[in-house]
PDB file of C-alpha atoms in Angstrom:
ATOM      1  CA  MET A  79     103.898  69.119  99.534  1.00  0.00           C
ATOM      2  CA  ALA A  80     100.930  69.617 101.907  1.00  0.00           C
ATOM      3  CA  GLU A  81     101.609  69.609 105.515  1.00  0.00           C
ATOM      4  CA  ARG A  82      98.508  68.599 107.248  1.00  0.00           C
ATOM      5  CA  PRO A  83      97.993  68.046 110.793  1.00  0.00           C
ATOM      6  CA  GLU A  84      96.134  64.849 110.050  1.00  0.00           C
ATOM      7  CA  ASP A  85      99.317  62.931 109.546  1.00  0.00           C
ATOM      8  CA  LEU A  86     100.356  62.094 106.032  1.00  0.00           C
ATOM      9  CA  ASN A  87     103.153  60.428 107.901  1.00  0.00           C
ATOM     10  CA  LEU A  88     103.712  56.914 108.399  1.00  0.00           C
ATOM     11  CA  PRO A  89     104.072  55.460 111.874  1.00  0.00           C
ATOM     12  CA  ASN A  90     107.553  55.920 113.251  1.00  0.00           C
ATOM     13  CA  ALA A  91     107.704  52.596 115.014  1.00  0.00           C
ATOM     14  CA  VAL A  92     107.148  50.665 112.068  1.00  0.00           C
ATOM     15  CA  ILE A  93     109.328  52.658 109.764  1.00  0.00           C
ATOM     16  CA  THR A  94     112.078  52.166 112.410  1.00  0.00           C
ATOM     17  CA  ARG A  95     111.549  48.516 112.418  1.00  0.00           C
ATOM     18  CA  ILE A  96     111.848  48.249 108.636  1.00  0.00           C
ATOM     19  CA  ILE A  97     115.005  50.228 108.669  1.00  0.00           C
ATOM     20  CA  LYS A  98     116.642  48.155 111.399  1.00  0.00           C
ATOM     21  CA  GLU A  99     115.684  44.970 109.685  1.00  0.00           C
ATOM     22  CA  ALA A 100     117.216  46.103 106.302  1.00  0.00           C
ATOM     23  CA  LEU A 101     120.452  47.076 107.794  1.00  0.00           C
ATOM     24  CA  PRO A 102     123.278  45.036 109.274  1.00  0.00           C
ATOM     25  CA  ASP A 103     122.940  44.511 113.020  1.00  0.00           C
ATOM     26  CA  GLY A 104     124.125  47.158 115.405  1.00  0.00           C
ATOM     27  CA  VAL A 105     123.860  50.051 112.907  1.00  0.00           C
ATOM     28  CA  ASN A 106     123.007  53.220 114.741  1.00  0.00           C
ATOM     29  CA  VAL A 107     120.372  55.211 112.863  1.00  0.00           C
ATOM     30  CA  SER A 108     120.011  58.780 113.830  1.00  0.00           C
ATOM     31  CA  LYS A 109     116.684  60.306 114.774  1.00  0.00           C
ATOM     32  CA  GLU A 110     117.007  62.764 111.979  1.00  0.00           C
ATOM     33  CA  ALA A 111     117.696  59.909 109.439  1.00  0.00           C
ATOM     34  CA  ARG A 112     114.650  58.058 110.489  1.00  0.00           C
ATOM     35  CA  ARG A 113     112.418  61.065 110.102  1.00  0.00           C
ATOM     36  CA  ALA A 114     113.902  61.817 106.788  1.00  0.00           C
ATOM     37  CA  ILE A 115     113.303  58.256 105.526  1.00  0.00           C
ATOM     38  CA  SER A 116     109.834  58.379 106.850  1.00  0.00           C
ATOM     39  CA  GLN A 117     109.100  61.587 104.896  1.00  0.00           C
ATOM     40  CA  ALA A 118     110.814  60.131 101.822  1.00  0.00           C
ATOM     41  CA  ALA A 119     108.442  57.145 102.144  1.00  0.00           C
ATOM     42  CA  SER A 120     105.347  59.425 102.164  1.00  0.00           C
ATOM     43  CA  VAL A 121     106.745  61.128  99.044  1.00  0.00           C
ATOM     44  CA  PHE A 122     107.326  57.829  97.452  1.00  0.00           C
ATOM     45  CA  VAL A 123     103.692  57.003  97.930  1.00  0.00           C
ATOM     46  CA  LEU A 124     102.529  60.228  96.449  1.00  0.00           C
ATOM     47  CA  TYR A 125     104.707  59.928  93.498  1.00  0.00           C
ATOM     48  CA  ALA A 126     103.745  56.276  92.907  1.00  0.00           C
ATOM     49  CA  THR A 127     100.131  57.028  93.223  1.00  0.00           C
ATOM     50  CA  SER A 128     100.424  59.928  90.769  1.00  0.00           C
ATOM     51  CA  CYS A 129     102.208  57.680  88.364  1.00  0.00           C
ATOM     52  CA  ALA A 130      99.755  54.839  88.777  1.00  0.00           C
ATOM     53  CA  ASN A 131      97.005  57.097  88.346  1.00  0.00           C
ATOM     54  CA  ASN A 132      98.187  58.311  85.052  1.00  0.00           C
ATOM     55  CA  PHE A 133      98.125  54.729  83.767  1.00  0.00           C
ATOM     56  CA  ALA A 134      94.572  54.296  85.023  1.00  0.00           C
ATOM     57  CA  MET A 135      93.454  57.512  83.374  1.00  0.00           C
ATOM     58  CA  LYS A 136      95.106  56.517  80.158  1.00  0.00           C
ATOM     59  CA  ALA A 137      93.049  53.388  80.242  1.00  0.00           C
ATOM     60  CA  LYS A 138      89.980  55.475  81.053  1.00  0.00           C
ATOM     61  CA  ARG A 139      89.462  53.924  84.370  1.00  0.00           C
ATOM     62  CA  LYS A 140      88.620  55.573  87.560  1.00  0.00           C
ATOM     63  CA  THR A 141      89.849  52.838  89.957  1.00  0.00           C
ATOM     64  CA  LEU A 142      93.639  52.383  90.482  1.00  0.00           C
ATOM     65  CA  ASN A 143      94.356  48.657  90.138  1.00  0.00           C
ATOM     66  CA  ALA A 144      97.327  46.364  90.628  1.00  0.00           C
ATOM     67  CA  GLY A 145      98.687  46.681  87.159  1.00  0.00           C
ATOM     68  CA  ASP A 146      98.703  50.501  87.413  1.00  0.00           C
ATOM     69  CA  VAL A 147     100.913  50.348  90.509  1.00  0.00           C
ATOM     70  CA  LEU A 148     103.275  47.799  88.884  1.00  0.00           C
ATOM     71  CA  ALA A 149     103.555  49.860  85.794  1.00  0.00           C
ATOM     72  CA  ALA A 150     104.184  52.803  87.935  1.00  0.00           C
ATOM     73  CA  MET A 151     107.183  51.001  89.622  1.00  0.00           C
ATOM     74  CA  GLU A 152     108.654  50.385  86.281  1.00  0.00           C
ATOM     75  CA  GLU A 153     108.235  53.999  85.213  1.00  0.00           C
ATOM     76  CA  MET A 154     109.886  55.102  88.402  1.00  0.00           C
ATOM     77  CA  GLU A 155     112.772  52.718  87.693  1.00  0.00           C
ATOM     78  CA  PHE A 156     112.122  50.511  90.598  1.00  0.00           C
ATOM     79  CA  GLU A 157     112.099  47.333  88.577  1.00  0.00           C
ATOM     80  CA  ARG A 158     113.802  45.586  91.380  1.00  0.00           C
ATOM     81  CA  PHE A 159     110.575  45.729  93.249  1.00  0.00           C
ATOM     82  CA  LEU A 160     108.530  44.158  90.590  1.00  0.00           C
ATOM     83  CA  GLU A 161     109.287  40.441  91.282  1.00  0.00           C
ATOM     84  CA  PRO A 162     108.857  40.681  95.166  1.00  0.00           C
ATOM     85  CA  LEU A 163     105.756  42.674  94.542  1.00  0.00           C
ATOM     86  CA  ARG A 164     104.253  40.104  92.293  1.00  0.00           C
ATOM     87  CA  GLU A 165     105.077  37.275  94.580  1.00  0.00           C
ATOM     88  CA  ALA A 166     103.489  39.123  97.540  1.00  0.00           C
ATOM     89  CA  LEU A 167     100.487  39.815  95.574  1.00  0.00           C
ATOM     90  CA  GLU A 168      99.885  36.179  94.780  1.00  0.00           C
ATOM     91  CA  VAL A 169     100.152  35.137  98.451  1.00  0.00           C
ATOM     92  CA  TYR A 170      97.907  38.129  99.420  1.00  0.00           C
ATOM     93  CA  LYS A 171      95.218  37.069  96.921  1.00  0.00           C
ATOM     94  CA  LYS A 172      95.208  33.518  98.022  1.00  0.00           C
ATOM     95  CA  ASP A 173      95.064  34.723 101.613  1.00  0.00           C
ATOM     96  CA  GLN A 174      92.172  36.968 100.772  1.00  0.00           C
ATOM     97  CA  LYS A 175      90.258  34.307  98.968  1.00  0.00           C
ATOM     98  CA  GLY A 176      90.876  31.896 101.827  1.00  0.00           C
ATOM     99  CA  ARG A 177      89.449  34.281 104.277  1.00  0.00           C
ATOM    100  CA  LYS A 178      86.501  35.074 102.192  1.00  0.00           C
ATOM    101  CA  GLU A 179      85.692  31.400 101.991  1.00  0.00           C
ATOM    102  CA  VAL A 180      86.158  30.868 105.606  1.00  0.00           C
ATOM    103  CA  SER A 181      83.876  33.752 106.616  1.00  0.00           C
ATOM    104  CA  GLU A 182      81.365  32.739 104.216  1.00  0.00           C
ATOM    105  CA  GLN A 183      81.363  29.202 105.519  1.00  0.00           C
ATOM    106  CA  LYS A 184      81.085  30.441 109.009  1.00  0.00           C
ATOM    107  CA  ARG A 185      78.184  32.503 108.125  1.00  0.00           C
ATOM    108  CA  LYS A 186      76.517  29.776 106.307  1.00  0.00           C
ATOM    109  CA  ASP A 187      76.974  27.485 109.294  1.00  0.00           C
ATOM    110  CA  LYS A 188      75.535  30.162 111.690  1.00  0.00           C
ATOM    111  CA  GLU A 189      72.592  30.830 109.457  1.00  0.00           C
ATOM    112  CA  LYS A 190      71.730  27.099 109.255  1.00  0.00           C
ATOM    113  CA  LYS A 191      70.721  27.367 112.878  1.00  0.00           C
ATOM    114  CA  THR A 192      68.113  30.078 112.056  1.00  0.00           C
ATOM    115  CA  ASP A 193      65.291  29.972 109.562  1.00  0.00           C
ATOM    116  CA  SER A 194      66.677  28.595 106.350  1.00  0.00           C
ATOM    117  CA  GLU A 195      64.413  30.246 103.968  1.00  0.00           C
ATOM    118  CA  ASN A 196      65.160  33.789 104.873  1.00  0.00           C
ATOM    119  CA  ASP A 197      68.735  32.790 104.745  1.00  0.00           C
ATOM    120  CA  LYS A 198      68.914  31.906 101.135  1.00  0.00           C
ATOM    121  CA  SER A 199      67.943  35.376  99.849  1.00  0.00           C
ATOM    122  CA  ARG A 200      69.966  37.242 102.608  1.00  0.00           C
ATOM    123  CA  GLU A 201      72.954  35.054 101.661  1.00  0.00           C
ATOM    124  CA  GLU A 202      72.750  36.059  98.113  1.00  0.00           C
ATOM    125  CA  GLU A 203      72.339  39.694  99.001  1.00  0.00           C
ATOM    126  CA  GLU A 204      75.279  39.645 101.197  1.00  0.00           C
ATOM    127  CA  GLU A 205      77.522  37.920  98.622  1.00  0.00           C
ATOM    128  CA  GLU A 206      76.718  40.616  96.199  1.00  0.00           C
ATOM    129  CA  GLU A 207      77.499  43.257  98.780  1.00  0.00           C
ATOM    130  CA  GLU A 208      80.768  41.605  99.664  1.00  0.00           C
ATOM    131  CA  GLN A 209      81.690  41.427  95.836  1.00  0.00           C
ATOM    132  CA  GLN A 210      81.022  45.166  95.607  1.00  0.00           C
ATOM    133  CA  ARG A 211      83.118  45.805  98.572  1.00  0.00           C
ATOM    134  CA  MET A 212      85.918  43.736  97.396  1.00  0.00           C
ATOM    135  CA  GLU A 213      85.995  45.814  94.069  1.00  0.00           C
ATOM    136  CA  GLU A 214      85.490  49.183  95.585  1.00  0.00           C
ATOM    137  CA  GLU A 215      87.729  50.622  98.207  1.00  0.00           C
ATOM    138  CA  PRO A 216      88.534  48.177 100.866  1.00  0.00           C
ATOM    139  CA  GLU A 217      87.024  48.546 104.256  1.00  0.00           C
ATOM    140  CA  GLU A 218      89.640  48.711 106.857  1.00  0.00           C
ATOM    141  CA  GLU A 219      89.508  46.162 109.595  1.00  0.00           C
ATOM    142  CA  PRO A 220      90.462  47.405 112.920  1.00  0.00           C
ATOM    143  CA  GLU A 221      93.001  44.700 113.361  1.00  0.00           C
ATOM    144  CA  GLU A 222      95.031  46.218 110.523  1.00  0.00           C
ATOM    145  CA  GLU A 223      95.718  49.435 112.135  1.00  0.00           C
ATOM    146  CA  GLU A 224      99.077  49.687 113.762  1.00  0.00           C
ATOM    147  CA  GLU A 225      99.136  51.352 117.142  1.00  0.00           C
ATOM    148  CA  GLU A 226     101.409  54.251 116.733  1.00  0.00           C
ATOM    149  CA  VAL A 227     104.009  54.620 119.353  1.00  0.00           C
ATOM    150  CA  VAL A 228     103.933  58.273 120.266  1.00  0.00           C
ATOM    151  CA  GLU A 229     107.575  59.412 119.746  1.00  0.00           C
ATOM    152  CA  ASN A 230     107.068  62.950 118.358  1.00  0.00           C
TER     153      ASN A 230
ATOM    154  CA  MET B 198      95.944  43.641 106.214  1.00  0.00           C
ATOM    155  CA  ALA B 199      97.717  40.267 106.152  1.00  0.00           C
ATOM    156  CA  GLN B 200      98.254  40.268 109.741  1.00  0.00           C
ATOM    157  CA  THR B 201      97.326  36.977 111.157  1.00  0.00           C
ATOM    158  CA  ASN B 202      94.585  36.502 113.707  1.00  0.00           C
ATOM    159  CA  PRO B 203      95.223  33.732 116.080  1.00  0.00           C
ATOM    160  CA  GLY B 204      92.038  31.798 116.547  1.00  0.00           C
ATOM    161  CA  LYS B 205      91.227  32.023 112.906  1.00  0.00           C
ATOM    162  CA  ASP B 206      91.724  29.308 110.216  1.00  0.00           C
ATOM    163  CA  SER B 207      95.116  27.488 110.793  1.00  0.00           C
ATOM    164  CA  GLN B 208      95.956  28.215 107.121  1.00  0.00           C
ATOM    165  CA  ALA B 209      95.894  31.896 107.841  1.00  0.00           C
ATOM    166  CA  SER B 210      97.876  31.652 111.036  1.00  0.00           C
ATOM    167  CA  GLU B 211     100.663  29.895 109.157  1.00  0.00           C
ATOM    168  CA  ALA B 212     100.941  32.619 106.533  1.00  0.00           C
ATOM    169  CA  LYS B 213     103.787  35.001 107.297  1.00  0.00           C
ATOM    170  CA  LYS B 214     103.015  38.646 107.706  1.00  0.00           C
ATOM    171  CA  LEU B 215     103.203  40.227 104.287  1.00  0.00           C
ATOM    172  CA  ILE B 216     103.109  43.777 105.301  1.00  0.00           C
ATOM    173  CA  SER B 217     103.751  45.920 108.376  1.00  0.00           C
ATOM    174  CA  LEU B 218     102.711  49.298 107.446  1.00  0.00           C
ATOM    175  CA  PRO B 219      99.036  50.213 108.119  1.00  0.00           C
ATOM    176  CA  THR B 220      97.141  50.193 104.734  1.00  0.00           C
ATOM    177  CA  SER B 221      94.697  52.810 106.125  1.00  0.00           C
ATOM    178  CA  ARG B 222      97.426  55.277 106.470  1.00  0.00           C
ATOM    179  CA  VAL B 223      98.889  54.541 103.109  1.00  0.00           C
ATOM    180  CA  ARG B 224      95.379  55.054 101.596  1.00  0.00           C
ATOM    181  CA  LEU B 225      95.120  58.386 103.226  1.00  0.00           C
ATOM    182  CA  ILE B 226      98.233  59.605 101.532  1.00  0.00           C
ATOM    183  CA  MET B 227      97.112  58.167  98.266  1.00  0.00           C
ATOM    184  CA  LYS B 228      93.813  59.918  98.455  1.00  0.00           C
ATOM    185  CA  SER B 229      95.502  63.234  99.034  1.00  0.00           C
ATOM    186  CA  SER B 230      96.748  63.001  95.580  1.00  0.00           C
ATOM    187  CA  PRO B 231      94.630  64.978  93.075  1.00  0.00           C
ATOM    188  CA  ASP B 232      92.478  63.171  90.475  1.00  0.00           C
ATOM    189  CA  VAL B 233      92.507  59.805  92.370  1.00  0.00           C
ATOM    190  CA  SER B 234      89.056  58.584  92.736  1.00  0.00           C
ATOM    191  CA  SER B 235      89.215  55.083  93.989  1.00  0.00           C
ATOM    192  CA  ILE B 236      91.777  52.552  94.765  1.00  0.00           C
ATOM    193  CA  ASN B 237      91.279  48.780  94.546  1.00  0.00           C
ATOM    194  CA  GLN B 238      92.298  46.564  97.298  1.00  0.00           C
ATOM    195  CA  ASP B 239      95.228  44.868  95.355  1.00  0.00           C
ATOM    196  CA  ALA B 240      96.538  48.324  94.350  1.00  0.00           C
ATOM    197  CA  LEU B 241      96.543  49.385  98.026  1.00  0.00           C
ATOM    198  CA  PHE B 242      98.314  46.298  99.042  1.00  0.00           C
ATOM    199  CA  LEU B 243     100.949  46.732  96.377  1.00  0.00           C
ATOM    200  CA  THR B 244     101.508  50.300  97.163  1.00  0.00           C
ATOM    201  CA  THR B 245     101.996  49.505 100.810  1.00  0.00           C
ATOM    202  CA  LYS B 246     104.283  46.794 100.058  1.00  0.00           C
ATOM    203  CA  ALA B 247     106.325  48.812  97.466  1.00  0.00           C
ATOM    204  CA  THR B 248     106.760  51.534 100.204  1.00  0.00           C
ATOM    205  CA  GLU B 249     108.253  49.088 102.503  1.00  0.00           C
ATOM    206  CA  LEU B 250     110.625  47.819  99.911  1.00  0.00           C
ATOM    207  CA  PHE B 251     111.473  51.507  99.166  1.00  0.00           C
ATOM    208  CA  VAL B 252     112.332  52.156 102.826  1.00  0.00           C
ATOM    209  CA  GLN B 253     114.669  49.059 102.939  1.00  0.00           C
ATOM    210  CA  HIS B 254     116.287  50.136  99.621  1.00  0.00           C
ATOM    211  CA  LEU B 255     116.785  53.672 100.673  1.00  0.00           C
ATOM    212  CA  ALA B 256     118.223  52.792 103.993  1.00  0.00           C
ATOM    213  CA  LEU B 257     120.544  50.190 102.647  1.00  0.00           C
ATOM    214  CA  THR B 258     121.795  52.185  99.661  1.00  0.00           C
ATOM    215  CA  SER B 259     122.289  55.272 101.861  1.00  0.00           C
ATOM    216  CA  PHE B 260     124.316  53.111 104.459  1.00  0.00           C
ATOM    217  CA  ASN B 261     126.455  51.501 101.730  1.00  0.00           C
ATOM    218  CA  ASN B 262     127.213  54.752  99.955  1.00  0.00           C
ATOM    219  CA  GLY B 263     127.383  56.987 102.973  1.00  0.00           C
ATOM    220  CA  SER B 264     130.387  57.939 105.054  1.00  0.00           C
ATOM    221  CA  GLY B 265     128.782  56.524 108.086  1.00  0.00           C
ATOM    222  CA  ARG B 266     129.732  53.052 107.146  1.00  0.00           C
ATOM    223  CA  GLU B 267     132.958  53.069 108.969  1.00  0.00           C
ATOM    224  CA  ALA B 268     131.261  54.405 112.059  1.00  0.00           C
ATOM    225  CA  ASN B 269     128.518  51.824 111.660  1.00  0.00           C
ATOM    226  CA  SER B 270     125.899  54.468 111.568  1.00  0.00           C
ATOM    227  CA  LEU B 271     123.408  55.996 109.217  1.00  0.00           C
ATOM    228  CA  ASP B 272     122.834  59.715 109.318  1.00  0.00           C
ATOM    229  CA  TYR B 273     120.885  62.407 107.568  1.00  0.00           C
ATOM    230  CA  SER B 274     123.813  63.400 105.447  1.00  0.00           C
ATOM    231  CA  ASP B 275     124.132  59.915 104.017  1.00  0.00           C
ATOM    232  CA  LEU B 276     120.532  60.096 102.868  1.00  0.00           C
ATOM    233  CA  ALA B 277     121.018  63.494 101.351  1.00  0.00           C
ATOM    234  CA  LYS B 278     124.102  62.240  99.449  1.00  0.00           C
ATOM    235  CA  THR B 279     122.302  59.190  98.161  1.00  0.00           C
ATOM    236  CA  ALA B 280     119.371  61.428  96.910  1.00  0.00           C
ATOM    237  CA  GLU B 281     121.703  63.434  94.959  1.00  0.00           C
ATOM    238  CA  GLU B 282     123.918  60.810  93.545  1.00  0.00           C
ATOM    239  CA  THR B 283     121.499  57.951  92.707  1.00  0.00           C
ATOM    240  CA  ASP B 284     119.210  58.421  89.857  1.00  0.00           C
ATOM    241  CA  THR B 285     116.305  56.543  91.274  1.00  0.00           C
ATOM    242  CA  PHE B 286     116.353  58.711  94.269  1.00  0.00           C
ATOM    243  CA  HIS B 287     116.527  62.022  92.549  1.00  0.00           C
ATOM    244  CA  PHE B 288     112.941  62.833  93.252  1.00  0.00           C
ATOM    245  CA  LEU B 289     113.832  63.104  96.857  1.00  0.00           C
ATOM    246  CA  THR B 290     116.399  65.965  96.448  1.00  0.00           C
ATOM    247  CA  ASP B 291     113.888  68.523  97.406  1.00  0.00           C
ATOM    248  CA  ILE B 292     112.955  66.997 100.665  1.00  0.00           C
ATOM    249  CA  LEU B 293     116.429  65.692 101.509  1.00  0.00           C
ATOM    250  CA  PRO B 294     118.587  68.724 100.779  1.00  0.00           C
ATOM    251  CA  LYS B 295     122.326  68.596 101.470  1.00  0.00           C
ATOM    252  CA  LYS B 296     123.104  70.750 104.462  1.00  0.00           C
ATOM    253  CA  ILE B 297     125.916  73.171 104.408  1.00  0.00           C
ATOM    254  CA  LEU B 298     127.343  75.448 107.111  1.00  0.00           C
ATOM    255  CA  ALA B 299     125.791  78.950 107.114  1.00  0.00           C
ATOM    256  CA  ARG B 300     129.358  80.226 106.776  1.00  0.00           C
ATOM    257  CA  ASP B 301     129.979  78.521 103.473  1.00  0.00           C
ATOM    258  CA  TYR B 302     126.526  79.533 102.228  1.00  0.00           C
ATOM    259  CA  LEU B 303     127.395  83.158 102.942  1.00  0.00           C
ATOM    260  CA  GLU B 304     130.759  82.774 101.242  1.00  0.00           C
ATOM    261  CA  SER B 305     129.238  81.425  98.033  1.00  0.00           C
ATOM    262  CA  LEU B 306     126.687  84.148  98.078  1.00  0.00           C
ATOM    263  CA  GLU B 307     129.440  86.756  98.184  1.00  0.00           C
ATOM    264  CA  GLN B 308     131.261  85.030  95.277  1.00  0.00           C
ATOM    265  CA  LEU B 309     128.048  85.252  93.183  1.00  0.00           C
ATOM    266  CA  GLN B 310     127.757  88.905  93.996  1.00  0.00           C
ATOM    267  CA  ASP B 311     131.375  89.540  92.948  1.00  0.00           C
ATOM    268  CA  GLU B 312     130.681  87.709  89.755  1.00  0.00           C
ATOM    269  CA  ASP B 313     127.772  89.889  89.038  1.00  0.00           C
ATOM    270  CA  THR B 314     129.700  93.097  89.460  1.00  0.00           C
ATOM    271  CA  ASP B 315     132.571  91.675  87.216  1.00  0.00           C
ATOM    272  CA  PHE B 316     130.004  91.078  84.541  1.00  0.00           C
TER     273      PHE B 316
END
């Protein structure tokens, strides 16, 4: 497994929180255990990605999609994850759709204040771009990134 | 990714947070895997969510199976034990090896040497 300085680790604070929420109240989790779980989680991502990628390659696709990830979970014998994953995905997709509509509406409202003729063509262009962006790798919004509590 | 932004649409602010881990970091790890070209947004979300489920599952299983249960604690040895004993966690045995005392290790080395000479 590659050990790179650019952290292939997940933020400790978040991992710790997830562990605490999964266990009964008051359980003491050693620092070593936390670190080990974090490393295990990274390995899990790699394993899942590799597995999902096999499915994508079999289907002659270059882009990993949701189906590939779900298939990977089954392959890895984590069927117990399938249902919660599917449910979460539905909520996520609805949320994404809602956000897209909201931002498009906001943009339309804003543009109505300026020259309307220029807007029409620009709107279409931007919609196309947005479509492309949704299909390719997602751009990360700054609000998503968790501030890492420096513990190491 | 599903973190709510106060001040946005009320619908969005009512939705509960779906994931806590940063997708950007998860994507970094995924991209380090060879042969992976691109990852669609849903796939990234699912992988992130699955990783959280995995952390919960590993922690809880290790706690339930481990000897720390009486002491109400979760320690490294509980994890190593679970990796060895639970099939779905077998892939972790390399990174969660069981620890043994140096003394015991040296003893078993000696035993192996004895067996060799007998043979």
